[in-house]
PDB file of C-alpha atoms and ligand atoms in Angstrom:
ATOM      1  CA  UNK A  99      -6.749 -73.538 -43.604  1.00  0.00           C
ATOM      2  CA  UNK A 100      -6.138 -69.761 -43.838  1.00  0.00           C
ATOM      3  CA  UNK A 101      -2.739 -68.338 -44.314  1.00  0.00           C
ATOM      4  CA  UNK A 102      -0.880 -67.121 -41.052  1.00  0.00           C
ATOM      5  CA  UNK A 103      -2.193 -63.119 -40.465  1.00  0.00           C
ATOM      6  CA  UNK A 104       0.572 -61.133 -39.369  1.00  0.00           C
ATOM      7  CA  UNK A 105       0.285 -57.757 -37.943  1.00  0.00           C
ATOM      8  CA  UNK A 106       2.754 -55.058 -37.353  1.00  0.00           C
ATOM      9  CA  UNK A 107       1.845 -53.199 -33.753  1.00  0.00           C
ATOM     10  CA  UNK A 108       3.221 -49.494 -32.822  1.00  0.00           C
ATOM     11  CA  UNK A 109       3.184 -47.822 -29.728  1.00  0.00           C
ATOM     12  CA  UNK A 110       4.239 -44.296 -30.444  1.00  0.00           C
ATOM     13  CA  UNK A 111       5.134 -42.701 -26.658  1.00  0.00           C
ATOM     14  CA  UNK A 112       6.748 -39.599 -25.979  1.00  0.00           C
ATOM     15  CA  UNK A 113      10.104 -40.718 -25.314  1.00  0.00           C
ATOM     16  CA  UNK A 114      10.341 -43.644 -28.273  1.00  0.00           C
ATOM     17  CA  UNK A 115       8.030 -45.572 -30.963  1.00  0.00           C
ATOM     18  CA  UNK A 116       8.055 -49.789 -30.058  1.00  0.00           C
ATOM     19  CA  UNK A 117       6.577 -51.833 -32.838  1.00  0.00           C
ATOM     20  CA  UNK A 118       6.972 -55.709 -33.090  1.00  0.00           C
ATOM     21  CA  UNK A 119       5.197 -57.952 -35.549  1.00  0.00           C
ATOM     22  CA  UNK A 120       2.930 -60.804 -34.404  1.00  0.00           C
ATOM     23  CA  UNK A 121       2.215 -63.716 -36.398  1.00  0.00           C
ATOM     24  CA  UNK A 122      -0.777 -65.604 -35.521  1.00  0.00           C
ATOM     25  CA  UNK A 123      -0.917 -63.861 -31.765  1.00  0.00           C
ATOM     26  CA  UNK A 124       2.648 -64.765 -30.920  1.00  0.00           C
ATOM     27  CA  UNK A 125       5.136 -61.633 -30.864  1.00  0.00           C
ATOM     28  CA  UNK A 126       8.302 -61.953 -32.869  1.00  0.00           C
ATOM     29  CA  UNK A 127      11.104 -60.307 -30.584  1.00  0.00           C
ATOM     30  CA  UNK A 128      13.221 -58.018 -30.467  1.00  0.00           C
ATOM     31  CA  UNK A 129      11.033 -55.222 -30.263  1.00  0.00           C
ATOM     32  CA  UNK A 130      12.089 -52.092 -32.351  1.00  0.00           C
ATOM     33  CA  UNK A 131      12.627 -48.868 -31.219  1.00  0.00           C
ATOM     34  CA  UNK A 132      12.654 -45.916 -33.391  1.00  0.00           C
ATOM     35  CA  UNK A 133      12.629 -42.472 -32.650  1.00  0.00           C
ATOM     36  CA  UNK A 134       8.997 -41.036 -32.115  1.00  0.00           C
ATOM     37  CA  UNK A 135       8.143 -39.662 -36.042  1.00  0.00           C
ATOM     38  CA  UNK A 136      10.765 -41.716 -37.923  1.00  0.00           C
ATOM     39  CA  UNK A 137       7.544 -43.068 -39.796  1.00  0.00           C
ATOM     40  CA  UNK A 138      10.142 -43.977 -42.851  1.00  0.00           C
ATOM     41  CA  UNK A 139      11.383 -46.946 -40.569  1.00  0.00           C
ATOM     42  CA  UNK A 140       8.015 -48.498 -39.773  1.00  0.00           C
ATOM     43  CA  UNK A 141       7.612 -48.199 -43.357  1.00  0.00           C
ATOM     44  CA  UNK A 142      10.391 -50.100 -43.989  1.00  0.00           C
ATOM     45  CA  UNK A 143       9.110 -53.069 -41.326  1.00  0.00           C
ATOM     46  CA  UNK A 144       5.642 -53.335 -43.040  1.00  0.00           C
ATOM     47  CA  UNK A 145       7.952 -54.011 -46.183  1.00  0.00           C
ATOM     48  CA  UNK A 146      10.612 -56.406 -44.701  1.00  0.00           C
ATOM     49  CA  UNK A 147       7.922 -58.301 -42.493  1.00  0.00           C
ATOM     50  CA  UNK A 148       5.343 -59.033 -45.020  1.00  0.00           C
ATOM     51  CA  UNK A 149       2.321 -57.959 -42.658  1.00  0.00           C
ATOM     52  CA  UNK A 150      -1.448 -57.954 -43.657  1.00  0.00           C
ATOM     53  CA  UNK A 151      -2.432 -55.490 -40.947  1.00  0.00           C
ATOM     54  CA  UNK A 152      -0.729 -52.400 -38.860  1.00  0.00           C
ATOM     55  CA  UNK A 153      -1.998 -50.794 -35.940  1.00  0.00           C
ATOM     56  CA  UNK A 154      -0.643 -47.674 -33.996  1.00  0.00           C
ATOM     57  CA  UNK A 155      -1.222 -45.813 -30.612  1.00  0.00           C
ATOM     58  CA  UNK A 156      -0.068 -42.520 -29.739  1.00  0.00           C
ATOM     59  CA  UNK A 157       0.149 -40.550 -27.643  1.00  0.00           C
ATOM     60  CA  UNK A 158       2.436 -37.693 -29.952  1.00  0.00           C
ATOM     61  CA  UNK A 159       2.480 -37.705 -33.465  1.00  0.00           C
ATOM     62  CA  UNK A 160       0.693 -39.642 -36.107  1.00  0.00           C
ATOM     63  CA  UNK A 161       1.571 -40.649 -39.454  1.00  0.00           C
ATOM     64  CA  UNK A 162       1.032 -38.487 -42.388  1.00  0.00           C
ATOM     65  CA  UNK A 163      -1.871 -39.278 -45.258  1.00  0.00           C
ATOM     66  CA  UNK A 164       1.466 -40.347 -47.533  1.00  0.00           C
ATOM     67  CA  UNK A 165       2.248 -43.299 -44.955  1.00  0.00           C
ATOM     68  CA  UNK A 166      -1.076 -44.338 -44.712  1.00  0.00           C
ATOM     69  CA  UNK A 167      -2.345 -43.990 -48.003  1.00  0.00           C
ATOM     70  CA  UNK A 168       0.694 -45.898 -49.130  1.00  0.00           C
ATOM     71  CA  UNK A 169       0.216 -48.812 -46.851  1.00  0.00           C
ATOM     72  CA  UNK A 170      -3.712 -49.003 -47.737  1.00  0.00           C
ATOM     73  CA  UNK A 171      -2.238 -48.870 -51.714  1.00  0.00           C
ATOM     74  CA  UNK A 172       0.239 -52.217 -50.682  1.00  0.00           C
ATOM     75  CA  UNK A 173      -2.760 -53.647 -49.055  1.00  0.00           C
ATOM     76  CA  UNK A 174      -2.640 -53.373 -45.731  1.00  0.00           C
ATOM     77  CA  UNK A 175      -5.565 -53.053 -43.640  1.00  0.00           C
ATOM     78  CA  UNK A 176      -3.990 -49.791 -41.721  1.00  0.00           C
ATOM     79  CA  UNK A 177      -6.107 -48.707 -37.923  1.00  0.00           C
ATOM     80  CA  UNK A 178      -5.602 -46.439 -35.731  1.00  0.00           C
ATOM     81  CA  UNK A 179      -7.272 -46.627 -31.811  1.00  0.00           C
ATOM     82  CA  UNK A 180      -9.717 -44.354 -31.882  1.00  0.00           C
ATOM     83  CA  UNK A 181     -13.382 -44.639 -31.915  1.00  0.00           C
ATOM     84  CA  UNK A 182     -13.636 -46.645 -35.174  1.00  0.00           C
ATOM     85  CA  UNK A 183     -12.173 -49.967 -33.010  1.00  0.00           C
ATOM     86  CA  UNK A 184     -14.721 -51.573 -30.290  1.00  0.00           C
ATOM     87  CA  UNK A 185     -12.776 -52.003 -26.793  1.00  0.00           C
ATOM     88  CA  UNK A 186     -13.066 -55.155 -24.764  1.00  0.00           C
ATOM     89  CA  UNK A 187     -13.778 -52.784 -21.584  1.00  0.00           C
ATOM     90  CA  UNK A 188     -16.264 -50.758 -19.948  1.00  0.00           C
ATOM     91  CA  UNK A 189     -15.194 -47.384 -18.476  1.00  0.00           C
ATOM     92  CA  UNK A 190     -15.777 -44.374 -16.087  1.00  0.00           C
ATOM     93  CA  UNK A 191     -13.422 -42.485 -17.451  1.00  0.00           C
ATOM     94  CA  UNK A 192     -15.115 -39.291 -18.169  1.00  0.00           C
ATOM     95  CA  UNK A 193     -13.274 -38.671 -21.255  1.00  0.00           C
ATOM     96  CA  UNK A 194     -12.514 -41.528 -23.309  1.00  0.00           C
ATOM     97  CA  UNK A 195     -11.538 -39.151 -26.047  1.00  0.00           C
ATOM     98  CA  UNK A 196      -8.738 -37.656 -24.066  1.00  0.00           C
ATOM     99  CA  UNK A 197      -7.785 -41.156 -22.604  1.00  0.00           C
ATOM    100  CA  UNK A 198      -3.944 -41.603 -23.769  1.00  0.00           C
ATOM    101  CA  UNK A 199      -4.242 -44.530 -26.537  1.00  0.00           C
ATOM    102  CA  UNK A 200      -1.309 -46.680 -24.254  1.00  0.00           C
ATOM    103  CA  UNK A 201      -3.269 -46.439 -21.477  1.00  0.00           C
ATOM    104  CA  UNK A 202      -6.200 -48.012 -23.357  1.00  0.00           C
ATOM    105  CA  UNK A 203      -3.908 -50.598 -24.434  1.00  0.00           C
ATOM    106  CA  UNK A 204      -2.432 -51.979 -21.304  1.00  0.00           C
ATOM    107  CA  UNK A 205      -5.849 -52.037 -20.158  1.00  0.00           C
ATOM    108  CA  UNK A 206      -6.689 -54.088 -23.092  1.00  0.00           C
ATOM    109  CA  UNK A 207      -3.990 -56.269 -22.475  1.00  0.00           C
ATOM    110  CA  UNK A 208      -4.671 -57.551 -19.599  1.00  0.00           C
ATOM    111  CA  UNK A 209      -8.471 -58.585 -20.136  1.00  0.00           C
ATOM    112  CA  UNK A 210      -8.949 -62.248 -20.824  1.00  0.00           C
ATOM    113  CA  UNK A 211      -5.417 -62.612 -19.087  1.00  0.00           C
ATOM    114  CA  UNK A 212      -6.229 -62.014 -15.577  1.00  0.00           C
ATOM    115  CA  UNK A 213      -9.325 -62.404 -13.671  1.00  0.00           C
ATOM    116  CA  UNK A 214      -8.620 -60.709 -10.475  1.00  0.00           C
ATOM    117  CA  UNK A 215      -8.727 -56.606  -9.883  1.00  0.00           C
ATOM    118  CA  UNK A 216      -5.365 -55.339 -10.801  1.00  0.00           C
ATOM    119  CA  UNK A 217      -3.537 -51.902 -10.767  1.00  0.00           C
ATOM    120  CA  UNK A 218      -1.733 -51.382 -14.127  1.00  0.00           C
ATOM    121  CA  UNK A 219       1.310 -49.657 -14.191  1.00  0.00           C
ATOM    122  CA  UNK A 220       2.867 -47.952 -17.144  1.00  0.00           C
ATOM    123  CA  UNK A 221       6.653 -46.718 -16.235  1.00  0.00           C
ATOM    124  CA  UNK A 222       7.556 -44.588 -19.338  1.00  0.00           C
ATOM    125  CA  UNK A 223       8.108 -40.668 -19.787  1.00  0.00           C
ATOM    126  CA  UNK A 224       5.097 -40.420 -17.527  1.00  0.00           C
ATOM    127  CA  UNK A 225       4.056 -42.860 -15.072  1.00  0.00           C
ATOM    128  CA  UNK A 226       0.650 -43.927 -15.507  1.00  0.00           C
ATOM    129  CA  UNK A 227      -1.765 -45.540 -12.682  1.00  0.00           C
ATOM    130  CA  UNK A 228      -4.740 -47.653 -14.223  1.00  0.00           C
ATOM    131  CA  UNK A 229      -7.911 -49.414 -12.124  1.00  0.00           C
ATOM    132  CA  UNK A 230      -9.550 -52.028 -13.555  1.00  0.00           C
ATOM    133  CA  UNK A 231     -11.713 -54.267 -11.726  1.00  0.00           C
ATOM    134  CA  UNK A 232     -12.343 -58.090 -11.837  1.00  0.00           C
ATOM    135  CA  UNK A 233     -15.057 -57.695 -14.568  1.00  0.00           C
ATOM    136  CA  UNK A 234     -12.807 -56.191 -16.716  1.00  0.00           C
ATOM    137  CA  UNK A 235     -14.411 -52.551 -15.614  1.00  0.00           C
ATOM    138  CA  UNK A 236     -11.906 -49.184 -16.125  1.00  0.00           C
ATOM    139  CA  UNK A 237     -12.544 -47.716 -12.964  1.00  0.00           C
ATOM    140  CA  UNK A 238      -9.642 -44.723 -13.789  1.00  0.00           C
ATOM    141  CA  UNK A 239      -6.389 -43.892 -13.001  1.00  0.00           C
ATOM    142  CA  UNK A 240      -3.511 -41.554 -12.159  1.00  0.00           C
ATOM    143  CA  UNK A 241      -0.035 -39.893 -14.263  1.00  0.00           C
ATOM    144  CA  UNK A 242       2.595 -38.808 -12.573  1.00  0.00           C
ATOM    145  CA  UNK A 243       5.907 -38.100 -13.723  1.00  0.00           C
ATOM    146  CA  UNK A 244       8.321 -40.427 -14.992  1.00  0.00           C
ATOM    147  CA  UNK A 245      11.967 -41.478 -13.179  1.00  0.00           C
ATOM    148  CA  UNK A 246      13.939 -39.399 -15.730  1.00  0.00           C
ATOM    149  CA  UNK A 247      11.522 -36.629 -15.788  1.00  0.00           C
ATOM    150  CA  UNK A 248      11.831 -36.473 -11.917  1.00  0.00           C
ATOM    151  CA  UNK A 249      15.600 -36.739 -12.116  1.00  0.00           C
ATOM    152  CA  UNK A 250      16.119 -34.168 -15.025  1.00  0.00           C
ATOM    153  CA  UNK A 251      13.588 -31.517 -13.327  1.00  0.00           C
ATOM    154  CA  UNK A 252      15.344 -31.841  -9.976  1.00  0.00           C
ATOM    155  CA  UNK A 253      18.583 -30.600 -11.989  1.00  0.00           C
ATOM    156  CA  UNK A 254      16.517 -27.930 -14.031  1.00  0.00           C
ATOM    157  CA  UNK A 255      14.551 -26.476 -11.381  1.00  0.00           C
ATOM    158  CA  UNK A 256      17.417 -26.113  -8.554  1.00  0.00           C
ATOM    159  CA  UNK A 257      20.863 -24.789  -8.444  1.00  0.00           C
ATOM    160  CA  UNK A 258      22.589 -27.266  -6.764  1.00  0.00           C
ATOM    161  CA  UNK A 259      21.346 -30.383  -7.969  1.00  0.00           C
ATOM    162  CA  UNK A 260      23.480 -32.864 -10.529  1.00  0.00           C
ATOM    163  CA  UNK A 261      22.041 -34.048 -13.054  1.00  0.00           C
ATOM    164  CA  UNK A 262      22.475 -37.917 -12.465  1.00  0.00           C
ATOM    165  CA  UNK A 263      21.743 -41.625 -14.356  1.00  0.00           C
ATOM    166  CA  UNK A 264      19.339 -43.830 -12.852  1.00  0.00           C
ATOM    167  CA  UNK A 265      20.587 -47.116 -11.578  1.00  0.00           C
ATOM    168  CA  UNK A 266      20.798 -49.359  -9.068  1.00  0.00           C
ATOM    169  CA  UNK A 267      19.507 -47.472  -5.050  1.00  0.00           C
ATOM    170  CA  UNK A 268      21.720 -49.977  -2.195  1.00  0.00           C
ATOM    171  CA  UNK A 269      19.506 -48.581   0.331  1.00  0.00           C
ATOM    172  CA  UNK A 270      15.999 -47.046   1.938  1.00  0.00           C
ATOM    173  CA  UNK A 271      17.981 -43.524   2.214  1.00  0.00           C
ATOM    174  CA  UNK A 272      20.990 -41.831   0.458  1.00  0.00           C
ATOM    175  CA  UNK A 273      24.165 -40.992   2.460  1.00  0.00           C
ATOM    176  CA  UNK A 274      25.337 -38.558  -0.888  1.00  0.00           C
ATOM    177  CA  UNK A 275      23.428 -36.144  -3.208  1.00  0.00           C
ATOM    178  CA  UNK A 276      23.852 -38.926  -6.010  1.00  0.00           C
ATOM    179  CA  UNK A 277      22.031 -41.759  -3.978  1.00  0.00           C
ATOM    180  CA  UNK A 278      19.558 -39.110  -2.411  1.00  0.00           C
ATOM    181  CA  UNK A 279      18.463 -38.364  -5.780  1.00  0.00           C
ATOM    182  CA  UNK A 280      17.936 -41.967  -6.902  1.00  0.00           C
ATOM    183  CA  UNK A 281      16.545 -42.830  -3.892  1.00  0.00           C
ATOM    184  CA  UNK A 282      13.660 -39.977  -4.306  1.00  0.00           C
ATOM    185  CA  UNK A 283      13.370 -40.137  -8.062  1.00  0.00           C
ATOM    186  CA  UNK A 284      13.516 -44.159  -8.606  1.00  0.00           C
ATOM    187  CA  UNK A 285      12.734 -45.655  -5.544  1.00  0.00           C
ATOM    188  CA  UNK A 286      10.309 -42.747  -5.086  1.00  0.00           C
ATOM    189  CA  UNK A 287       8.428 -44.027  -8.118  1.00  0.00           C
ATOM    190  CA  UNK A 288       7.988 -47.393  -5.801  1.00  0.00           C
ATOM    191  CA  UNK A 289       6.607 -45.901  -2.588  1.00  0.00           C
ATOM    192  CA  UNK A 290       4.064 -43.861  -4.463  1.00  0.00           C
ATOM    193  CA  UNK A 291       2.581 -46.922  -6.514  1.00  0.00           C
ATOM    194  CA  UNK A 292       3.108 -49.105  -3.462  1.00  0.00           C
ATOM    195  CA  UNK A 293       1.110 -46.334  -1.656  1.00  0.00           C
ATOM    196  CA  UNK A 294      -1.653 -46.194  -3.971  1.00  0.00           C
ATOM    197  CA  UNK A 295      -1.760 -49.732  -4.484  1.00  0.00           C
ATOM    198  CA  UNK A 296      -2.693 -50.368  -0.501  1.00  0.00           C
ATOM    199  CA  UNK A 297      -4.910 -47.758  -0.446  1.00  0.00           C
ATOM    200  CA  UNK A 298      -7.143 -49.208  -3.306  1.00  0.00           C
ATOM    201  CA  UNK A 299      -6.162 -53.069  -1.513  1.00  0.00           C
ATOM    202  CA  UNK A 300      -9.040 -52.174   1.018  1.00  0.00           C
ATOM    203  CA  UNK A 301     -11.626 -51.842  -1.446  1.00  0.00           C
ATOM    204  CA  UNK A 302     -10.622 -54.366  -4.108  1.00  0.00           C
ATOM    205  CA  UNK A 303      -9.067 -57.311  -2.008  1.00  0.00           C
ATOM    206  CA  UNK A 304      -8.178 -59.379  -5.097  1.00  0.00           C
ATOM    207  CA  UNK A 305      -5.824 -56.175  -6.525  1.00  0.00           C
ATOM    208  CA  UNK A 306      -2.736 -57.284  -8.648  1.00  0.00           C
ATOM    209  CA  UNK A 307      -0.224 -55.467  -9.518  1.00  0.00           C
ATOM    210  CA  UNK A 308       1.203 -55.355 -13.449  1.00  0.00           C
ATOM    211  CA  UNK A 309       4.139 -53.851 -14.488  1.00  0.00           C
ATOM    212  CA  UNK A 310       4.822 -52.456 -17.920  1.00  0.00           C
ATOM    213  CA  UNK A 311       6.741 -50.061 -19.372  1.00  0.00           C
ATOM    214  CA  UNK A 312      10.535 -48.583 -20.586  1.00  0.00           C
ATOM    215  CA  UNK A 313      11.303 -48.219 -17.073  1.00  0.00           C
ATOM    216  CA  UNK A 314       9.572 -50.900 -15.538  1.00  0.00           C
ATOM    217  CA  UNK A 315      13.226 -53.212 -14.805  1.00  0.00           C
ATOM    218  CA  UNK A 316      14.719 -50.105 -12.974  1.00  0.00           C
ATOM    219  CA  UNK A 317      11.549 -50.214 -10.364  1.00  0.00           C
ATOM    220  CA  UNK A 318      10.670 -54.116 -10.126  1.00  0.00           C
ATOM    221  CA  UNK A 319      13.675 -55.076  -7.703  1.00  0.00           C
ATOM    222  CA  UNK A 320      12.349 -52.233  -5.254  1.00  0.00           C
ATOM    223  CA  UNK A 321       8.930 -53.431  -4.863  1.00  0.00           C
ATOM    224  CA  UNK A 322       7.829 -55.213  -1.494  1.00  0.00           C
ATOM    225  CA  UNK A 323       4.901 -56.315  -3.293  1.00  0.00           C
ATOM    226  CA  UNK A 324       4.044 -58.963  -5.538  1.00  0.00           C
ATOM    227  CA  UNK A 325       4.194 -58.030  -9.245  1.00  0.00           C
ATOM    228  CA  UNK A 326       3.084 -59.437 -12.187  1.00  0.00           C
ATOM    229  CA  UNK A 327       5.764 -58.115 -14.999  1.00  0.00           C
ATOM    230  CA  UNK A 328       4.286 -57.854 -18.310  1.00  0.00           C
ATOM    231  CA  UNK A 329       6.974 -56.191 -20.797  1.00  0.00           C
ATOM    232  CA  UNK A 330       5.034 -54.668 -23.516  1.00  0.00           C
ATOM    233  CA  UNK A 331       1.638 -54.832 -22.478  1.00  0.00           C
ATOM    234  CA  UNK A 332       0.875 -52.056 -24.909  1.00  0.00           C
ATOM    235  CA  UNK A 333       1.994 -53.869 -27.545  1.00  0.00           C
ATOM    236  CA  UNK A 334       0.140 -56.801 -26.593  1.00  0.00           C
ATOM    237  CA  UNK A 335      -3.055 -54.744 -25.896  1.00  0.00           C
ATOM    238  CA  UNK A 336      -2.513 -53.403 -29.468  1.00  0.00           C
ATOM    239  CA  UNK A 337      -2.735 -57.074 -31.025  1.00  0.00           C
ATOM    240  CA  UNK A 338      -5.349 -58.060 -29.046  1.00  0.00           C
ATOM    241  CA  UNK A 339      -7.425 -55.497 -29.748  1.00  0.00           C
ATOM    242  CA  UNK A 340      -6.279 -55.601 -33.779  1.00  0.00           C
ATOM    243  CA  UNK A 341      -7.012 -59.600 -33.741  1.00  0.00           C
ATOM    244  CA  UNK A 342     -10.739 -59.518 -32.448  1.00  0.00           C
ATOM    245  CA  UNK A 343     -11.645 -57.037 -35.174  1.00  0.00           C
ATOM    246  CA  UNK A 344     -10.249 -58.236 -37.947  1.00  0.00           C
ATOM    247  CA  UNK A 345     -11.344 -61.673 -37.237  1.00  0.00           C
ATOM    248  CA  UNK A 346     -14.936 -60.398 -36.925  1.00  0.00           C
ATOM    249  CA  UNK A 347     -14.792 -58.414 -39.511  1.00  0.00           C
ATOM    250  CA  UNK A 348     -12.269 -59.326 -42.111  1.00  0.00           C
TER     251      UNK A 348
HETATM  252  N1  LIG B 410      16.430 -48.208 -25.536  1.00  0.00           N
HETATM  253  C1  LIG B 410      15.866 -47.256 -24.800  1.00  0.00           C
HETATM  254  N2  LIG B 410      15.770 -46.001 -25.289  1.00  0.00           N
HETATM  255  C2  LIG B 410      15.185 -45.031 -24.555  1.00  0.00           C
HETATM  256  N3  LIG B 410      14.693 -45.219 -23.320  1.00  0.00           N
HETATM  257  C3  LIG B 410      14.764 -46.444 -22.803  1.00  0.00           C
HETATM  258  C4  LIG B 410      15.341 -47.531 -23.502  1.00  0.00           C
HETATM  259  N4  LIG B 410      15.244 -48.622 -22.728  1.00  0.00           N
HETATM  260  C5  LIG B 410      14.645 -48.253 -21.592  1.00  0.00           C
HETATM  261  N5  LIG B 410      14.368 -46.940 -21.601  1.00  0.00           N
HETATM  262  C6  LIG B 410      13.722 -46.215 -20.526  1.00  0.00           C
HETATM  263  O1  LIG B 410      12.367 -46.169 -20.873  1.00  0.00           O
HETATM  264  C7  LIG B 410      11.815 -44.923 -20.504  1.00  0.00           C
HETATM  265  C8  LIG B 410      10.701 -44.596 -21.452  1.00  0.00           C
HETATM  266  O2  LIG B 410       9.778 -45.644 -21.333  1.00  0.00           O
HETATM  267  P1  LIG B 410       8.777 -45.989 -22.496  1.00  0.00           P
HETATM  268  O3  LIG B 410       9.538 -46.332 -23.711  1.00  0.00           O
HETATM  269  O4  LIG B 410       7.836 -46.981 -21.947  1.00  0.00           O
HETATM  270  O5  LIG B 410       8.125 -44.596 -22.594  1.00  0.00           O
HETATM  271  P2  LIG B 410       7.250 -43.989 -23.724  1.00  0.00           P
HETATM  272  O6  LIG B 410       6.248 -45.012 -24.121  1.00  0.00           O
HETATM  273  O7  LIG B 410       8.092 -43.399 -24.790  1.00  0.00           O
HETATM  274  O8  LIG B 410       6.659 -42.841 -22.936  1.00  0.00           O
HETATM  275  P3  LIG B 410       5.172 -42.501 -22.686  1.00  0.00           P
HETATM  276  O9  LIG B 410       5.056 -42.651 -21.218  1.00  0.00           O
HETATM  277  O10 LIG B 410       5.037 -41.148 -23.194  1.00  0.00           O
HETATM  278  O11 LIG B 410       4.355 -43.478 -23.461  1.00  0.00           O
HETATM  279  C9  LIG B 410      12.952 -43.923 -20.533  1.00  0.00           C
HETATM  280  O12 LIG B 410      12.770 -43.016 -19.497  1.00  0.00           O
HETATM  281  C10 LIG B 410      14.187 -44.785 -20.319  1.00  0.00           C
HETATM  282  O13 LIG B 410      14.651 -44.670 -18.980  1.00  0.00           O
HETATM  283  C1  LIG B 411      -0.091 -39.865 -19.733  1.00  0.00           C
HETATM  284  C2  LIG B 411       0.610 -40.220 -21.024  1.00  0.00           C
HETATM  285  C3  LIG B 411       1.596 -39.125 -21.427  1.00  0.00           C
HETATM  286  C4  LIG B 411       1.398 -41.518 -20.767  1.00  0.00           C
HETATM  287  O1  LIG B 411       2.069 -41.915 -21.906  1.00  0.00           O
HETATM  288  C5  LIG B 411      -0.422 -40.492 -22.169  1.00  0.00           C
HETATM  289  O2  LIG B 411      -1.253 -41.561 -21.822  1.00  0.00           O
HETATM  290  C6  LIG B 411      -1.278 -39.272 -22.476  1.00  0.00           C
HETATM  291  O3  LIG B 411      -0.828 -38.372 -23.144  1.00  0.00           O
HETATM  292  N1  LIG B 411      -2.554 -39.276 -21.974  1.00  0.00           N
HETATM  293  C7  LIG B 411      -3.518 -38.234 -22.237  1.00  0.00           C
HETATM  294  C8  LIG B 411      -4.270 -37.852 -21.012  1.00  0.00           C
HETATM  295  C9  LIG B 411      -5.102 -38.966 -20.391  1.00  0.00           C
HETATM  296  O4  LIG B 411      -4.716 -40.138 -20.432  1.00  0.00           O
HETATM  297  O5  LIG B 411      -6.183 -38.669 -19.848  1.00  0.00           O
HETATM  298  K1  LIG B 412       3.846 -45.662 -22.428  1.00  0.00           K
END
């Protein structure tokens, strides 16, 4: 019997880095979060969690020679997403090479787990709209901007408008500037996935939702849709995608 493999997973985004460990395709929670660029504290996971492999996304910055060279030094088999790793998808997407790395990911996560068309939604700093059909195909997708970037460019771009905390919207419209703002900026969020989502229903009549993503618990009481709620898909895409190569070729 071989030992259990452990990998150490990291989704750098632009508002936050999320790694977790997974031993032997199960994830060991809590997931971290660490500023985006505090490299020295995923440094100090691949020490305290005794992993075999690491494997980042990003879509900002990426670690320095001295990281990786260090964790090739300890042993580590250390990847990156880029071209090196195959993808367990087919795309349209004219450029793959511009393709944010958590958008491959979620998309990655979610083949072998569903078998139905599905719309994959990605609430973070940007909100990111992804096709995929029921053979697994990337058919492409939209990014729009996130609930606090909505929220904090309302305030920034006006002269009358707060600057306000999302939270929780009690109704379809706001009666005060406060709610009116949630309403638009979070609930707004929900109307234009909701939107999309029947649009693309009358082609692909199987479509799914999936929900993923920092903000993804602000938007899923809102939705009058069904959803399937998949907290850290990237994560999980990350694994997945980490596991199949390294058992092939490991
Ligand atoms: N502990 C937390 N720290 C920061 N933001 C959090 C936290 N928990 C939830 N959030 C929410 O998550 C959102 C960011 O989501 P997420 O972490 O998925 O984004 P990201 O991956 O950094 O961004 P990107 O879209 O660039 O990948 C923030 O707008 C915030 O509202
Ligand atoms: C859209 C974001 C910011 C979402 O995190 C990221 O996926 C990104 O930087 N993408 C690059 C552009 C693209 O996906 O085509
Ligand atoms: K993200």
């Amino acid at each position: 019997m071989s030992s259990p493999s452990r990998n150490l997973v990291v989704d750098v985004g632009n508002s936050g880095t999320k790694a977790a460990a997974f031993t032997d395709g199960e994830m060991m929670l809590p997931v971290a979060r660490v500023k985006s660029g505090d490299w020295s504290a995923i440094d100090g996971m691949v020490t305290n969690l005794g992993v075999q492999n690491i494997i980042y996304s990003t879509v900002a910055n990426v670690p320095s020679q001295r990281w990786t060279d260090k964790w090739k030094k300890a042993g580590l088999g250390v990847y990156s997403l880029d071209r090196t790793l195959p993808l367990p998808f087919q795309s349209d997407y004219q450029t793959m090479d511009t393709l944010g790395q958590d958008r491959i990911a979620v998309v990655a996560g979610t083949v072998g787990r569903m078998h139905t068309a599905r719309l994959i939604v990605d609430a973070g700093s940007c909100v990111t709209s992804d096709l995929v059909d029921r053979n697994d195909r990337y058919l492409g997708g939209n990014i729009s901007p996130g609930v606090t970037m909505r929220l904090r460019s309302m305030h920034e771009h006006t002269a009358r408008l707060p600057l306000i905390e999302t939270g929780t919207a009690t109704d379809l419209v706001g009666r005060s500037t406060g709610q009116a703002l949630l309403h638009g900026g979070q609930l707004g969020v929900v109307y234009e996935i909701e939107g999309l989502f029947g649009r693309l229903l009358t082609v692909h009549r199987d479509l799914q939702l999936v929900l993923t993503g920092g903000d993804a618990p602000l938007l899923l009481p809102y939705f009058s849709i069904d959803v399937l709620s998949y907290p850290n898909l990237v994560l999980l895409g990350l694994n997945q995608i980490l596991s199949t190569y390294v058992n092939k070729h490991v």
